[in-house]
Coordinates of C-alpha atoms and ligand atoms in Angstrom, one line a residue:
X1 CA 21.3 7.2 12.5
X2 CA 20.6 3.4 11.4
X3 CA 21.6 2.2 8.0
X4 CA 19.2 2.5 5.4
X5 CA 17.4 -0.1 3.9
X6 CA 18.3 -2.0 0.8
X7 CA 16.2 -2.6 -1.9
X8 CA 15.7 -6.6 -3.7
X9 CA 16.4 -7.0 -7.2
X10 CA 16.7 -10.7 -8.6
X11 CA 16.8 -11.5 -5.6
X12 CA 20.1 -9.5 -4.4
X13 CA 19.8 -6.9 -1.7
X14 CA 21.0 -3.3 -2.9
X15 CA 21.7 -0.2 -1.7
X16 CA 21.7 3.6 -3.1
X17 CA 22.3 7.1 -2.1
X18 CA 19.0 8.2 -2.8
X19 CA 17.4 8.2 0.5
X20 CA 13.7 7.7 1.7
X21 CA 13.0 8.8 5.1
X22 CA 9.6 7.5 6.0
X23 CA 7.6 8.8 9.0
X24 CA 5.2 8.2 11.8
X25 CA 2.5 9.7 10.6
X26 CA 1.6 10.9 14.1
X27 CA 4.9 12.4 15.1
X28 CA 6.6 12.9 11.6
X29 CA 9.6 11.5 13.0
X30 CA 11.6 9.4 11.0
X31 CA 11.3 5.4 11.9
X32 CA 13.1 4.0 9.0
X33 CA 15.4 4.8 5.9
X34 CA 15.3 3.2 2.4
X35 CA 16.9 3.2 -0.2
X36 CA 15.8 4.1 -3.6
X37 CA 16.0 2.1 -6.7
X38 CA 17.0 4.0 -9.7
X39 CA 16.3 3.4 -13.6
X40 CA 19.6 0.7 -13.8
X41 CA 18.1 -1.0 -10.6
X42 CA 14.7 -1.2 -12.2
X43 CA 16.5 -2.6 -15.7
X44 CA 18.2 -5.1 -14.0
X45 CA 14.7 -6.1 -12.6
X46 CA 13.1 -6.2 -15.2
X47 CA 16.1 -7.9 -17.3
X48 CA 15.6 -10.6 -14.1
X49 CA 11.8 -11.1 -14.2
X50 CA 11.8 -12.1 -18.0
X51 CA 14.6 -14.7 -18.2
X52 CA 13.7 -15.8 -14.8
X53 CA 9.8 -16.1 -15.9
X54 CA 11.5 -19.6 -17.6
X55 CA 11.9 -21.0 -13.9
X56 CA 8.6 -19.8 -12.6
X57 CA 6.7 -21.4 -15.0
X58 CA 7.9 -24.4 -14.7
X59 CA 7.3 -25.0 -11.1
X60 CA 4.5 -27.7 -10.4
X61 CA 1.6 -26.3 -8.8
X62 CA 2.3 -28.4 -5.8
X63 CA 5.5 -26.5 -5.2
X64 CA 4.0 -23.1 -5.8
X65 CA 1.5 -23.9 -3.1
X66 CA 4.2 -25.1 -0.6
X67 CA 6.0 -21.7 -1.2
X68 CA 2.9 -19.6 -0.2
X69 CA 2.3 -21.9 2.7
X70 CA 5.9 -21.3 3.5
X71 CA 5.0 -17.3 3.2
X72 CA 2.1 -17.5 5.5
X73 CA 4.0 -19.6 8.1
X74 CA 6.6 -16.3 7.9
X75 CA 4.1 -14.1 8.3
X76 CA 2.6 -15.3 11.4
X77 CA 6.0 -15.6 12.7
X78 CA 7.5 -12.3 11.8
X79 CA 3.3 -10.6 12.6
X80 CA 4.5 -9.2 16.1
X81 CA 7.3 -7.7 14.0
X82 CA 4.7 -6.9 11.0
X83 CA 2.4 -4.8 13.3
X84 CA 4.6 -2.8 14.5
X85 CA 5.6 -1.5 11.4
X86 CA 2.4 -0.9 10.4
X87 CA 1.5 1.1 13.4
X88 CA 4.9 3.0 12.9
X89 CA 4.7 3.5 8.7
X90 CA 0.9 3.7 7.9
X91 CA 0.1 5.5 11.5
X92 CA -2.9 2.5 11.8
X93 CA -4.1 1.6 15.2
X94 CA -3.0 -1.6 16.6
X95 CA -6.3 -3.3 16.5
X96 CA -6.2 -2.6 12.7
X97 CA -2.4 -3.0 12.4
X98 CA -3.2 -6.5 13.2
X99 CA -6.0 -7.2 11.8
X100 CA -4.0 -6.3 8.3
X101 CA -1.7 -9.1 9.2
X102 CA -3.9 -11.1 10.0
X103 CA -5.6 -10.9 6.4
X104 CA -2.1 -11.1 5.2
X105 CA -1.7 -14.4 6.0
X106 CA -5.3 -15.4 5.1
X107 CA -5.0 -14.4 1.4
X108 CA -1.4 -16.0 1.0
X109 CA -3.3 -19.7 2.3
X110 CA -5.7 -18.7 -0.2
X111 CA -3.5 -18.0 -3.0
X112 CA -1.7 -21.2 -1.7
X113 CA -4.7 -23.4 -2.0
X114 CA -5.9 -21.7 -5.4
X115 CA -2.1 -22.1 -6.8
X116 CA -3.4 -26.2 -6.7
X117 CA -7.1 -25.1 -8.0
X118 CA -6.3 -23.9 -11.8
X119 CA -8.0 -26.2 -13.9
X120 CA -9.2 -26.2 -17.4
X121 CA -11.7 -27.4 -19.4
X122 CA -12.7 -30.0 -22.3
X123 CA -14.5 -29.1 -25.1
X124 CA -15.8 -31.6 -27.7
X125 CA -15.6 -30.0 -31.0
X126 CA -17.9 -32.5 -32.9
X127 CA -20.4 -29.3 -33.5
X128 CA -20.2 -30.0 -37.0
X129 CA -18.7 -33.2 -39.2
X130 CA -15.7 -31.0 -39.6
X131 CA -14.9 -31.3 -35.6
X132 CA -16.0 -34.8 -35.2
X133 CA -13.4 -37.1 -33.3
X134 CA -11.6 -33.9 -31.7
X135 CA -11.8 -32.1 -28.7
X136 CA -10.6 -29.0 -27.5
X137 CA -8.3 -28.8 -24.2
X138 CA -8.2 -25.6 -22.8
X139 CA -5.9 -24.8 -20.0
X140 CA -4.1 -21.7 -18.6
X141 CA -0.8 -20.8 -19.0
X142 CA 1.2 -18.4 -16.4
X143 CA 1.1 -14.4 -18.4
X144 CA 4.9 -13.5 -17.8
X145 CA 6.3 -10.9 -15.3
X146 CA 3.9 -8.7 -13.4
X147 CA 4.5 -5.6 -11.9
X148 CA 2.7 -4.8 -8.7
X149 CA 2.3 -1.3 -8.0
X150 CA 0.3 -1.0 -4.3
X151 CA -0.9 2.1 -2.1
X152 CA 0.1 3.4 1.3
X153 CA -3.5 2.3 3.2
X154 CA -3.3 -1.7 3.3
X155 CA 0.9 -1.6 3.2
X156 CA 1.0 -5.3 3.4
X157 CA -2.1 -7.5 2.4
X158 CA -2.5 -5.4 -1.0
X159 CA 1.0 -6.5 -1.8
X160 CA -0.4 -10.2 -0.7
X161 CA -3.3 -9.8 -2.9
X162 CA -0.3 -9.1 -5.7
X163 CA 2.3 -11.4 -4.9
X164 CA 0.5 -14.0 -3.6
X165 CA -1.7 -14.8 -7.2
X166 CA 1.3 -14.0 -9.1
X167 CA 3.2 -16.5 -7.1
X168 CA 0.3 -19.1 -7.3
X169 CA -0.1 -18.4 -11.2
X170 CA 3.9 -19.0 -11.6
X171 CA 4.8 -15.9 -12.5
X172 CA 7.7 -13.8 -11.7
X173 CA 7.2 -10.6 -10.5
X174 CA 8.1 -6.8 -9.6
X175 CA 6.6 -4.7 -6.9
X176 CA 6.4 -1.1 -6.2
X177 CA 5.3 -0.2 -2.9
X178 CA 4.0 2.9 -1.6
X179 CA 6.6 5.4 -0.8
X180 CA 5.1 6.3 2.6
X181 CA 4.9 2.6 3.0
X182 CA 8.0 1.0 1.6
X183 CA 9.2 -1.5 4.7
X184 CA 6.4 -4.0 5.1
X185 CA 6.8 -4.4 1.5
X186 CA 10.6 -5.0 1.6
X187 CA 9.9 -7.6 4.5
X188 CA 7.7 -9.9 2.3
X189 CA 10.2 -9.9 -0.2
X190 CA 12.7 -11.2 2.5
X191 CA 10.2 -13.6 3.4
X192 CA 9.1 -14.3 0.2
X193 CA 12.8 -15.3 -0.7
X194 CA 13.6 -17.6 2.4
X195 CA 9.8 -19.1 1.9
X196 CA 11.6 -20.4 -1.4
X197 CA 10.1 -18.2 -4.6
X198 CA 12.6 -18.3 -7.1
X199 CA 15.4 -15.2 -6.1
X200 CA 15.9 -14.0 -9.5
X201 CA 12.2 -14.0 -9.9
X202 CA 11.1 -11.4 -7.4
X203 CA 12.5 -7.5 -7.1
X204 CA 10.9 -5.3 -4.5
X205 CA 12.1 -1.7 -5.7
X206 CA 10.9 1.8 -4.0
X207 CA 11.4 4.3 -6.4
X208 CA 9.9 7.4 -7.7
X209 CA 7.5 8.0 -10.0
X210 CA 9.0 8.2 -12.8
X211 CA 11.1 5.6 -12.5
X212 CA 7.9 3.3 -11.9
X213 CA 6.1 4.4 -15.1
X214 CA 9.4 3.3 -17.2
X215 CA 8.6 0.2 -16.1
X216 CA 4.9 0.3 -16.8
X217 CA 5.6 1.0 -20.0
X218 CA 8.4 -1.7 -20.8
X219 CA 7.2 -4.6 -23.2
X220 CA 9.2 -7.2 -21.1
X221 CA 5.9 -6.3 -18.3
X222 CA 3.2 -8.6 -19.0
X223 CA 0.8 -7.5 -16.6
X224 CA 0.5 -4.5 -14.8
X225 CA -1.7 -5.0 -11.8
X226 CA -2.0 -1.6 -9.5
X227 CA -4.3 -0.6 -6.8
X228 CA -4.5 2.9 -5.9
X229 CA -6.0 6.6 -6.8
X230 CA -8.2 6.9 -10.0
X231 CA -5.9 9.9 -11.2
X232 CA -2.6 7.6 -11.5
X233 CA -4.3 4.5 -11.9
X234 CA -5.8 5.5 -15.3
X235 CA -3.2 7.5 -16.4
X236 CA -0.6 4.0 -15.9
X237 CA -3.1 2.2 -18.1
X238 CA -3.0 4.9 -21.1
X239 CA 1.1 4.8 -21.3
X240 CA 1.4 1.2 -20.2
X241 CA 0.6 0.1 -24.2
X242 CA -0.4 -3.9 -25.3
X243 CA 0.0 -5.5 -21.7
X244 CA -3.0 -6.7 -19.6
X245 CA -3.9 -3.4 -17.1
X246 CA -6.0 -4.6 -13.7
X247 CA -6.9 -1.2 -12.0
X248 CA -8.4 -1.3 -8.1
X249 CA -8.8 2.7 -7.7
X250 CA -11.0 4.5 -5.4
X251 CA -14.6 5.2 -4.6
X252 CA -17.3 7.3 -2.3
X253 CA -19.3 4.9 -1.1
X254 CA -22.9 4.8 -0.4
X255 CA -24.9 3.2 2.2
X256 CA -28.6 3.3 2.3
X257 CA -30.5 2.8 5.4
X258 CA -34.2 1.9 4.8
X259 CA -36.7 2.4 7.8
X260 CA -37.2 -1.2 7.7
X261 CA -33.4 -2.0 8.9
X262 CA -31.9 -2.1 11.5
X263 CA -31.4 1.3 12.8
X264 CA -28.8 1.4 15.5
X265 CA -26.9 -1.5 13.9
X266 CA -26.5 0.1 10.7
X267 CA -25.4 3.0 13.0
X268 CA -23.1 1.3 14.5
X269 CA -21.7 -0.1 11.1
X270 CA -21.1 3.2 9.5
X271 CA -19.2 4.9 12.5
X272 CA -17.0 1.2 11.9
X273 CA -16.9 1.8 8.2
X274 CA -16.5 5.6 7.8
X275 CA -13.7 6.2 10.4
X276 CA -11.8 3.5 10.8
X277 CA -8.2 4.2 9.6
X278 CA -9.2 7.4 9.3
X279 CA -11.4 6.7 6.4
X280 CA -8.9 6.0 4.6
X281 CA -10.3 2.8 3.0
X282 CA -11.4 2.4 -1.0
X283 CA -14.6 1.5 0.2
X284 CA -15.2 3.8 2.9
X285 CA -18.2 4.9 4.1
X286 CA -18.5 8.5 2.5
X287 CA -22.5 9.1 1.7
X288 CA -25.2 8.1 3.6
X289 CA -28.5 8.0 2.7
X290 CA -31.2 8.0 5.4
X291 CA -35.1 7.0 4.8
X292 CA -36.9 10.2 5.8
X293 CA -38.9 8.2 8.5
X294 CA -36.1 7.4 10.5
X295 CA -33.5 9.9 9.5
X296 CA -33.9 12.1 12.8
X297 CA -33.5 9.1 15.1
X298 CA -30.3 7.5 13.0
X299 CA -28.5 10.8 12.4
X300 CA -29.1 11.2 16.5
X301 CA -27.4 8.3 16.7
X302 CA -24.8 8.6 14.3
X303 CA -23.7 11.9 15.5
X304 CA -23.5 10.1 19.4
X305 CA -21.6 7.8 18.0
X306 CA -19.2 10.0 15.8
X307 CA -18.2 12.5 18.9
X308 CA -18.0 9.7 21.4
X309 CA -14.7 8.6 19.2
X310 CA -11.2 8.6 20.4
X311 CA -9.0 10.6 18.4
X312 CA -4.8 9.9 18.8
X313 CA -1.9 8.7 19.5
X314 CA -2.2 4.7 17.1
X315 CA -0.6 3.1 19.1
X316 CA -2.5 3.7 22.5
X317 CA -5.3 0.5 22.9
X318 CA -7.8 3.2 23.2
X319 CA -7.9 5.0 19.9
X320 CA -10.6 4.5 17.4
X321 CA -8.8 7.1 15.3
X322 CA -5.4 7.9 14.5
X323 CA -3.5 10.1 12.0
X324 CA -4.3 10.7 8.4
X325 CA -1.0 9.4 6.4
X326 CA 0.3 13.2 6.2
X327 CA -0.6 16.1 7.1
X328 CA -1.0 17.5 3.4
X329 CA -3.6 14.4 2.8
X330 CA -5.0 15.9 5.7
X331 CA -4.8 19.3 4.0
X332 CA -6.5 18.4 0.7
X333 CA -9.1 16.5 2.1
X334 CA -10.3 19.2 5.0
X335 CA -10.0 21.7 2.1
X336 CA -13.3 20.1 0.8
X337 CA -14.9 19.9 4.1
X338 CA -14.5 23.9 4.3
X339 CA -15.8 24.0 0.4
X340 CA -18.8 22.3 1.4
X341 CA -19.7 24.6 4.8
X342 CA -18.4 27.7 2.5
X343 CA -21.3 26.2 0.2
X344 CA -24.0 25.7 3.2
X345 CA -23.3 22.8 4.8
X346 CA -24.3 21.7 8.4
X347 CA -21.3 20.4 10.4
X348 CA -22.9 18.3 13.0
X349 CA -19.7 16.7 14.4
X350 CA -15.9 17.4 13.8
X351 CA -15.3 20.1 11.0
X352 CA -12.0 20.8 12.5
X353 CA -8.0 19.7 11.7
X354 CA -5.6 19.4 13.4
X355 CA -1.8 18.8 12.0
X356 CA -2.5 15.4 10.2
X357 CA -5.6 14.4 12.4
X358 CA -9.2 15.8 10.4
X359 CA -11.6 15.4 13.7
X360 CA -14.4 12.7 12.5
X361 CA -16.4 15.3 11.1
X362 CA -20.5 14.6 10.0
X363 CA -21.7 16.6 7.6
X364 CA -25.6 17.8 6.2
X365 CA -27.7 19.8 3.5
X366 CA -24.3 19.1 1.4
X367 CA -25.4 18.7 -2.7
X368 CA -24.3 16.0 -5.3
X369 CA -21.7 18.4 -6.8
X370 CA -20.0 19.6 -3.7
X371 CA -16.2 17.3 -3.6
X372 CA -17.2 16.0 -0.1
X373 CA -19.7 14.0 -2.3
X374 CA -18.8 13.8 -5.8
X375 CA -14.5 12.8 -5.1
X376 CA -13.2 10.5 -2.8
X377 CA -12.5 12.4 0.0
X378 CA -10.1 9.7 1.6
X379 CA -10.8 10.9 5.5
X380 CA -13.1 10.4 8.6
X381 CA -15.4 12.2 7.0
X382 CA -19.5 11.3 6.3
X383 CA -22.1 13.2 4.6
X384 CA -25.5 12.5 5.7
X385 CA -29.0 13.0 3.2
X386 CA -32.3 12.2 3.8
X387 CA -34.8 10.7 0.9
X388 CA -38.2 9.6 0.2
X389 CA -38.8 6.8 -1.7
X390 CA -36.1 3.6 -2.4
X391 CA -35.6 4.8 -6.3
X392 CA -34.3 8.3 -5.2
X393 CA -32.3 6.6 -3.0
X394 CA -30.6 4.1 -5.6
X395 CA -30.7 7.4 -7.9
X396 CA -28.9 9.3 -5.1
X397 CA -26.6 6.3 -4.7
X398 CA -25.5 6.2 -8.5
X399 CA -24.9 9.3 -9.1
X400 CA -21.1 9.1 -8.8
X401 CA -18.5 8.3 -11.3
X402 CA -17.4 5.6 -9.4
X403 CA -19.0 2.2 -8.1
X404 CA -16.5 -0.1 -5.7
X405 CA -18.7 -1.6 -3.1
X406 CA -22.3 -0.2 -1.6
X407 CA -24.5 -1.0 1.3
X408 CA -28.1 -1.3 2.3
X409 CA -30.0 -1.8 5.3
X410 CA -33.2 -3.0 4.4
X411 CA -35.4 -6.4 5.7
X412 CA -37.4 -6.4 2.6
X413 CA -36.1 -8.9 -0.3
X414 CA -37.2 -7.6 -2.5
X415 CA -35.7 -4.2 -2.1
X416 CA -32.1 -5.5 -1.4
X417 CA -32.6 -7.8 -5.3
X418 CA -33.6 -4.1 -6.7
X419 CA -30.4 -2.5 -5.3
X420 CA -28.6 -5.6 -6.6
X421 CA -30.4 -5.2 -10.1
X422 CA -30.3 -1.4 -10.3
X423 CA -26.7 -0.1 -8.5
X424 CA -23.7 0.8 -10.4
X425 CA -21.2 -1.4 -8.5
X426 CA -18.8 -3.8 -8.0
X427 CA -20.2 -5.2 -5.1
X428 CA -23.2 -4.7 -2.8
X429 CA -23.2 -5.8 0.8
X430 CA -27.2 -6.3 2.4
X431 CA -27.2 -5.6 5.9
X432 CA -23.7 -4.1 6.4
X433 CA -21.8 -1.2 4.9
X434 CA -19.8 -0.9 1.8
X435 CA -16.8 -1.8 3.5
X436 CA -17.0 -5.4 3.7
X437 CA -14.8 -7.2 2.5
X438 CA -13.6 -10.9 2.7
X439 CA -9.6 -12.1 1.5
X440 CA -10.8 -14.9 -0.8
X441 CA -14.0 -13.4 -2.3
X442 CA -13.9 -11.3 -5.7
X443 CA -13.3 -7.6 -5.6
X444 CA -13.4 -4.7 -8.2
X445 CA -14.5 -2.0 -8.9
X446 CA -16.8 -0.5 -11.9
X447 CA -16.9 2.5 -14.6
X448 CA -14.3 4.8 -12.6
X449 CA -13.3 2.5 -9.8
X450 CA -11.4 0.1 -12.1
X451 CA -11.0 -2.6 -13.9
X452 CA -10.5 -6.5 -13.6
X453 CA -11.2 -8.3 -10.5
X454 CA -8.4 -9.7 -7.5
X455 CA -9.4 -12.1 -4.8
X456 CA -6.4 -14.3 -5.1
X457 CA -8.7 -17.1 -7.6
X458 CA -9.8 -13.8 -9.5
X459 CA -6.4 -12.3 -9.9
X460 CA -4.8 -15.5 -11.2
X461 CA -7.0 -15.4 -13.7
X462 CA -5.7 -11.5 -14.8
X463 CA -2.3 -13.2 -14.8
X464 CA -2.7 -16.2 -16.7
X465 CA -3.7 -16.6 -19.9
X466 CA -6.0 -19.6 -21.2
X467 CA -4.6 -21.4 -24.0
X468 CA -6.6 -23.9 -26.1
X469 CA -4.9 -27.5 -28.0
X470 CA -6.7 -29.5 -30.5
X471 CA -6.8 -32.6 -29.6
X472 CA -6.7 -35.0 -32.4
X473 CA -6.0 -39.3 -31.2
Ligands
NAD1 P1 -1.6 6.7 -5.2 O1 -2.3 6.5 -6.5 O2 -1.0 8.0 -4.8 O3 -0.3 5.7 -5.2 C1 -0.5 4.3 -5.4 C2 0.9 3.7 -5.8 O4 1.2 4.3 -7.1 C3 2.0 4.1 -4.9 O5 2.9 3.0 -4.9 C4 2.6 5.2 -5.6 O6 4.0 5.5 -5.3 C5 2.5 4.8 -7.1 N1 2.5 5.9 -8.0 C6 2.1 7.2 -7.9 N2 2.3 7.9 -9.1 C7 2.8 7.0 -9.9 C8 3.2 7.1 -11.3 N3 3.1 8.2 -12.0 N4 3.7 6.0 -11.9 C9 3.8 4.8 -11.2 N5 3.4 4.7 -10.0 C10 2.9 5.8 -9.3 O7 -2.5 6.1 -4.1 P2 -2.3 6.1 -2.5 O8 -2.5 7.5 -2.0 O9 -1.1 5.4 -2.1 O10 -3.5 5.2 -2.1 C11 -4.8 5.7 -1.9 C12 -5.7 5.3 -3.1 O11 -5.7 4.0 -3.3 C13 -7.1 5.8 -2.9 O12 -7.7 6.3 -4.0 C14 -7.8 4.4 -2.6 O13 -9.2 4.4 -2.8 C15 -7.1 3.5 -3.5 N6 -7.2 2.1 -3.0 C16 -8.0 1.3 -3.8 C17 -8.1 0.0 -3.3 C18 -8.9 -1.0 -4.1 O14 -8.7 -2.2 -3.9 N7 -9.8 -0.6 -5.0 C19 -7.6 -0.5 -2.2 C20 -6.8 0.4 -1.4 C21 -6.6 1.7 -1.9

């Protein structure tokens, strides 16, 4: 059996004897062990990432931005390395295994490049005599130490989309990774170290539960910036008290697809975005909405599409779809699939499991309140409903409690500047499906989805904080 895994804490490697075995999702056999951090590991990072805020902040942006370069030049030579933990922790296929690491090392150049960007303003204050001769400099300051708490699905560029801003802003910083996913995390600290981040300044610490939420609630935490479920996202931001809370949680997705689109492309783009990682992606596909006119010709298509996937092993070159991250995730989320038929849905592909694997599965004649549509169902799994006119379908659309990212496929203007005007989300992607995303751009979600935005210029804003001097010669 091969030594565990330490932890990083101030920039010291530690060990425990509280054991993680983590698994290949597809085999449930063990391909690494780490080791736990406990509440007098956390304490000592915490007790690290506030006195050793005083040497972050104090690095010029210049050096900042040589560090992430640094990072990124790790990254791309520690990716063959990178992907194969993926494929082994996460159970992603290679294609998206690399991919991941790819966009790793994308938003660390952007964070390196935006570390140089934050600027600030002048403001003449000489809006009455009692201003005049002053101005106003206002200029952001680094927040403090900022603990990164990141899910199983993106293992290593959502800790980049963490580390890297809180790097660029000068802050000093925790992170919490997955517990399914614990080693890609533990190898950007390593890299984040010899790149040249301050040591003290940056812990990486698996732990449980309840050791996290101790520190989510410790005043020493300035920023608390998680991305995961709704359930334990908004939960962390009710005990985590005064500090600045930036939540990315989940969603259902919507696509529309208007009779005036594309047909087969937007075909082709759901099958992409509804089972790709085993729809495990915040923004998903998860409900489609078809324009009557063409809904028995696209839902042809779609369900062509859907059974002509490859279901198995990740790491064969021909799988489109691998294993869900367990087989209770599998469990819970089939469990809705069999609600929905129990309630008189039509199964037109998949419908099965399988051990960790839920088949792609297509699903009809479901209603707004069955869980396949109202929750995030976090599998390969797509419900399909037809509509008339373009309001029902933005009506259909909204009616969710979340609102991360949407798509439409529509040629007409001034349809895709109504969906714009009229949908409750974060972000809406004309001509492609909700699951769209680019390193650099901003990202959030809205009402139950989250709150604050990342995006690596985005995030620096969550964890920085603008100051303001009057300026008087
Ligand atoms: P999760 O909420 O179970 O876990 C996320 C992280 O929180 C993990 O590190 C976990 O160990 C930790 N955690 C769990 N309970 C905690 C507690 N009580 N205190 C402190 N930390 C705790 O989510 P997951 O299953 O890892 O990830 C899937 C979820 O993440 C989905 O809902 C998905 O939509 C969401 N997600 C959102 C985005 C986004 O950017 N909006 C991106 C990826 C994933």
């Amino acid at each position: 059996m091969t030594e565990p895994r330490g932890f990083l804490v101030g920039g010291e490697w530690r060990t425990s004897t509280e054991i993680l075995e983590v698994r290949f999702p597809y085999t449930g056999e063990t391909v690494g062990r780490v080791c736990l951090a406990g509440s007098k590991d956390v304490e000592d990072a915490l007790r690290s990432a506030e006195s050793d805020f005083s040497l972050t902040r104090r690095l010029p942006a210049h050096r900042r931005s040589e560090i992430l370069y640094a990072l990124a030049g790790l990254i791309r030579e520690r990716s063959e390395e990178l992907i194969g933990t993926i494929v082994l922790e996460a159970g992603k296929t290679r294609a998206l295994a690399e991919n991941e690491v790819l966009r790793a090392k994308a938003t660390i150049e952007v964070s390196a490049e935006e570390a140089r960007r934050i600027d600030g303003t002048i403001l003449p204050l000489d809006w009455n005599a009692a201003g005049e001769g002053r101005v106003g400099c206002l200029r952001r300051f680094p927040l403090g130490p900022v603990l990164a708490i990141t899910p199983f699905n993106f293992p290593l560029n959502l800790a980049c989309h963490k580390l890297g801003p809180a790097i660029a802003a000068g802050d000093s910083v925790i992170l919490k990774p997955a517990s399914a996913t614990p080693i890609s995390a533990l190898m950007l600290g390593e890299m984040a170290l010899e790149a040249g981040f301050p040591a003290e300044a940056i812990s990486v610490v698996p732990c449980r539960p309840d050791v996290a939420e101790r520190m989510v609630r410790d005043g020493r935490i300035a920023c608390v910036s998680f991305t995961g479920s709704p359930a334990v996202g908004w939960h962390l931001r009710e005990i985590a008290g005064r500090k600045r809370v930036g939540l990315e949680l989940g969603g259902n997705a919507a696509v529309i697809v208007h009779s005036d689109g594309d047909i087969p492309f937007a075909v082709g783009r759901i099958v992409a975005g509804g089972f790709s990682n085993a729809g495990q992606t915040c923004i998903s596909v998860q409900r489609v909405y078809l324009h009557r006119p063409i809904y028995d010709e696209a839902l042809a298509l779609l369900v062509d599409r859907v059974r002509a996937l490859t279901v198995g092993d990740p790491r064969e070159p021909g799988t489109d779809v691998g294993p869900m991250i367990s087989e209770s995730a599998a469990r819970a989320a089939f469990a809705k699939v069999q609600e929905a038929v129990e309630g008189g849905a039509g199964v037109l592909a998949g419908g099965t499991r399988n051990g960790p694997f839920v088949m792609p599965t297509v699903l009809l004649d479901t209603t707004a309140e069955m869980r396949v549509n109202r929750t995030e169902v976090f599998a390969p799994v797509v419900t399909v409903t037809p509509y008339d006119t373009f309001e029902e379908a933005i009506a259909l659309a909204n009616d969710s409690e979340y609102g991360l990212q949407a798509g439409i496929f529509t040629h007409d203007a001034r349809r895709i500047a109504q969906a714009f005007a009229e949908l409750r989300v974060g972000g809406l992607v004309a001509n492609d499906v909700s699951t769209f995303r680019m390193d650099h751009a901003p990202y959030c979600g809205v009402r139950g989805s989250g709150i604050g935005r990342e995006g690596p210029k985005y995030a620096i804003e969550e964890m920085t904080e603008e100051r303001m001097m009057v300026f008087s010669p």
